[in-house]
Amino acid sequence: SVGLIFRLWPMMRMRSDMMLLLLMQTFLGWKESVGLIFRLWPMMRMRSDMMLLLLMQTFLGWT
């Protein structure tokens, strides 16, 4: 899933702070991740498809 992030990053034109959030999420548990995503989402002005990707990865796990 970390590989997935790096493959999708250029395509999604993600800013580096979003990239950092994705990588941070890798090392956090899913409950902390979900809380973090919802707190940071408005501040980061993320598109909803990026939000969906973050949440999907949270529940799919990092295997």
mmCIF file with all atom_site columns, C-alpha atoms in Angstrom:
data_model
loop_
_atom_site.group_PDB
_atom_site.id
_atom_site.type_symbol
_atom_site.label_atom_id
_atom_site.label_alt_id
_atom_site.label_comp_id
_atom_site.label_asym_id
_atom_site.label_entity_id
_atom_site.label_seq_id
_atom_site.pdbx_PDB_ins_code
_atom_site.Cartn_x
_atom_site.Cartn_y
_atom_site.Cartn_z
_atom_site.occupancy
_atom_site.B_iso_or_equiv
_atom_site.pdbx_formal_charge
_atom_site.auth_seq_id
_atom_site.auth_comp_id
_atom_site.auth_asym_id
_atom_site.auth_atom_id
_atom_site.pdbx_PDB_model_num
ATOM 1  C CA . SER A 1 1  ? 0.000   0.000  0.000   1.00 0.00 ? 1  SER A CA 1
ATOM 2  C CA . VAL A 1 2  ? 2.960   2.298  0.538   1.00 0.00 ? 2  VAL A CA 1
ATOM 3  C CA . GLY A 1 3  ? 3.953   1.417  -3.023  1.00 0.00 ? 3  GLY A CA 1
ATOM 4  C CA . LEU A 1 4  ? 0.440   2.322  -4.116  1.00 0.00 ? 4  LEU A CA 1
ATOM 5  C CA . ILE A 1 5  ? 0.806   5.757  -2.555  1.00 0.00 ? 5  ILE A CA 1
ATOM 6  C CA . PHE A 1 6  ? 4.022   6.452  -4.440  1.00 0.00 ? 6  PHE A CA 1
ATOM 7  C CA . ARG A 1 7  ? 2.495   5.239  -7.722  1.00 0.00 ? 7  ARG A CA 1
ATOM 8  C CA . LEU A 1 8  ? -0.648  7.365  -7.329  1.00 0.00 ? 8  LEU A CA 1
ATOM 9  C CA . TRP A 1 9  ? 1.007   10.502 -5.963  1.00 0.00 ? 9  TRP A CA 1
ATOM 10 C CA . PRO A 1 10 ? 2.007   12.128 -9.304  1.00 0.00 ? 10 PRO A CA 1
ATOM 11 C CA . MET A 1 11 ? -1.266  11.135 -10.927 1.00 0.00 ? 11 MET A CA 1
ATOM 12 C CA . MET A 1 12 ? -3.331  12.676 -8.150  1.00 0.00 ? 12 MET A CA 1
ATOM 13 C CA . ARG A 1 13 ? -1.198  15.832 -8.006  1.00 0.00 ? 13 ARG A CA 1
ATOM 14 C CA . MET A 1 14 ? -1.062  15.531 -4.247  1.00 0.00 ? 14 MET A CA 1
ATOM 15 C CA . ARG A 1 15 ? 0.712   18.158 -2.223  1.00 0.00 ? 15 ARG A CA 1
ATOM 16 C CA . SER A 1 16 ? 3.586   17.001 -0.053  1.00 0.00 ? 16 SER A CA 1
ATOM 17 C CA . ASP A 1 17 ? 1.597   17.562 3.155   1.00 0.00 ? 17 ASP A CA 1
ATOM 18 C CA . MET A 1 18 ? -1.021  15.072 1.923   1.00 0.00 ? 18 MET A CA 1
ATOM 19 C CA . MET A 1 19 ? 1.775   12.663 1.065   1.00 0.00 ? 19 MET A CA 1
ATOM 20 C CA . LEU A 1 20 ? 3.159   13.067 4.578   1.00 0.00 ? 20 LEU A CA 1
ATOM 21 C CA . LEU A 1 21 ? -0.281  12.341 6.053   1.00 0.00 ? 21 LEU A CA 1
ATOM 22 C CA . LEU A 1 22 ? -0.521  9.138  4.009   1.00 0.00 ? 22 LEU A CA 1
ATOM 23 C CA . LEU A 1 23 ? 2.894   7.984  5.167   1.00 0.00 ? 23 LEU A CA 1
ATOM 24 C CA . MET A 1 24 ? 2.165   8.920  8.788   1.00 0.00 ? 24 MET A CA 1
ATOM 25 C CA . GLN A 1 25 ? -1.010  6.881  8.546   1.00 0.00 ? 25 GLN A CA 1
ATOM 26 C CA . THR A 1 26 ? 1.119   3.877  7.644   1.00 0.00 ? 26 THR A CA 1
ATOM 27 C CA . PHE A 1 27 ? 2.607   3.845  11.116  1.00 0.00 ? 27 PHE A CA 1
ATOM 28 C CA . LEU A 1 28 ? -0.535  4.750  13.067  1.00 0.00 ? 28 LEU A CA 1
ATOM 29 C CA . GLY A 1 29 ? -3.383  2.436  13.922  1.00 0.00 ? 29 GLY A CA 1
ATOM 30 C CA . TRP A 1 30 ? -6.575  2.816  11.895  1.00 0.00 ? 30 TRP A CA 1
ATOM 31 C CA . LYS A 1 31 ? -8.543  4.542  14.682  1.00 0.00 ? 31 LYS A CA 1
ATOM 32 C CA . GLU A 1 32 ? -5.925  7.263  15.087  1.00 0.00 ? 32 GLU A CA 1
ATOM 33 C CA . SER A 1 33 ? -5.724  7.567  11.298  1.00 0.00 ? 33 SER A CA 1
ATOM 34 C CA . VAL A 1 34 ? -9.443  8.146  10.809  1.00 0.00 ? 34 VAL A CA 1
ATOM 35 C CA . GLY A 1 35 ? -9.516  10.820 13.517  1.00 0.00 ? 35 GLY A CA 1
ATOM 36 C CA . LEU A 1 36 ? -6.467  12.488 12.016  1.00 0.00 ? 36 LEU A CA 1
ATOM 37 C CA . ILE A 1 37 ? -7.912  12.464 8.504   1.00 0.00 ? 37 ILE A CA 1
ATOM 38 C CA . PHE A 1 38 ? -11.184 14.070 9.577   1.00 0.00 ? 38 PHE A CA 1
ATOM 39 C CA . ARG A 1 39 ? -9.375  16.741 11.617  1.00 0.00 ? 39 ARG A CA 1
ATOM 40 C CA . LEU A 1 40 ? -6.984  17.643 8.790   1.00 0.00 ? 40 LEU A CA 1
ATOM 41 C CA . TRP A 1 41 ? -9.372  17.332 5.833   1.00 0.00 ? 41 TRP A CA 1
ATOM 42 C CA . PRO A 1 42 ? -10.912 20.864 5.923   1.00 0.00 ? 42 PRO A CA 1
ATOM 43 C CA . MET A 1 43 ? -7.507  22.440 6.529   1.00 0.00 ? 43 MET A CA 1
ATOM 44 C CA . MET A 1 44 ? -5.959  20.585 3.608   1.00 0.00 ? 44 MET A CA 1
ATOM 45 C CA . ARG A 1 45 ? -8.813  21.285 1.154   1.00 0.00 ? 45 ARG A CA 1
ATOM 46 C CA . MET A 1 46 ? -8.666  17.714 -0.095  1.00 0.00 ? 46 MET A CA 1
ATOM 47 C CA . ARG A 1 47 ? -10.870 16.530 -2.917  1.00 0.00 ? 47 ARG A CA 1
ATOM 48 C CA . SER A 1 48 ? -13.379 13.874 -1.901  1.00 0.00 ? 48 SER A CA 1
ATOM 49 C CA . ASP A 1 49 ? -11.719 11.186 -4.050  1.00 0.00 ? 49 ASP A CA 1
ATOM 50 C CA . MET A 1 50 ? -8.474  11.659 -2.114  1.00 0.00 ? 50 MET A CA 1
ATOM 51 C CA . MET A 1 51 ? -10.439 11.473 1.130   1.00 0.00 ? 51 MET A CA 1
ATOM 52 C CA . LEU A 1 52 ? -12.023 8.231  -0.060  1.00 0.00 ? 52 LEU A CA 1
ATOM 53 C CA . LEU A 1 53 ? -8.615  6.802  -0.941  1.00 0.00 ? 53 LEU A CA 1
ATOM 54 C CA . LEU A 1 54 ? -7.291  7.643  2.524   1.00 0.00 ? 54 LEU A CA 1
ATOM 55 C CA . LEU A 1 55 ? -10.232 5.978  4.237   1.00 0.00 ? 55 LEU A CA 1
ATOM 56 C CA . MET A 1 56 ? -10.075 2.935  1.957   1.00 0.00 ? 56 MET A CA 1
ATOM 57 C CA . GLN A 1 57 ? -6.397  2.442  2.700   1.00 0.00 ? 57 GLN A CA 1
ATOM 58 C CA . THR A 1 58 ? -7.086  2.797  6.404   1.00 0.00 ? 58 THR A CA 1
ATOM 59 C CA . PHE A 1 59 ? -9.478  -0.148 6.367   1.00 0.00 ? 59 PHE A CA 1
ATOM 60 C CA . LEU A 1 60 ? -7.585  -2.241 3.806   1.00 0.00 ? 60 LEU A CA 1
ATOM 61 C CA . GLY A 1 61 ? -4.456  -2.134 5.901   1.00 0.00 ? 61 GLY A CA 1
ATOM 62 C CA . TRP A 1 62 ? -0.875  -1.616 4.818   1.00 0.00 ? 62 TRP A CA 1
ATOM 63 C CA . THR A 1 63 ? -0.029  -5.038 3.423   1.00 0.00 ? 63 THR A CA 1
#
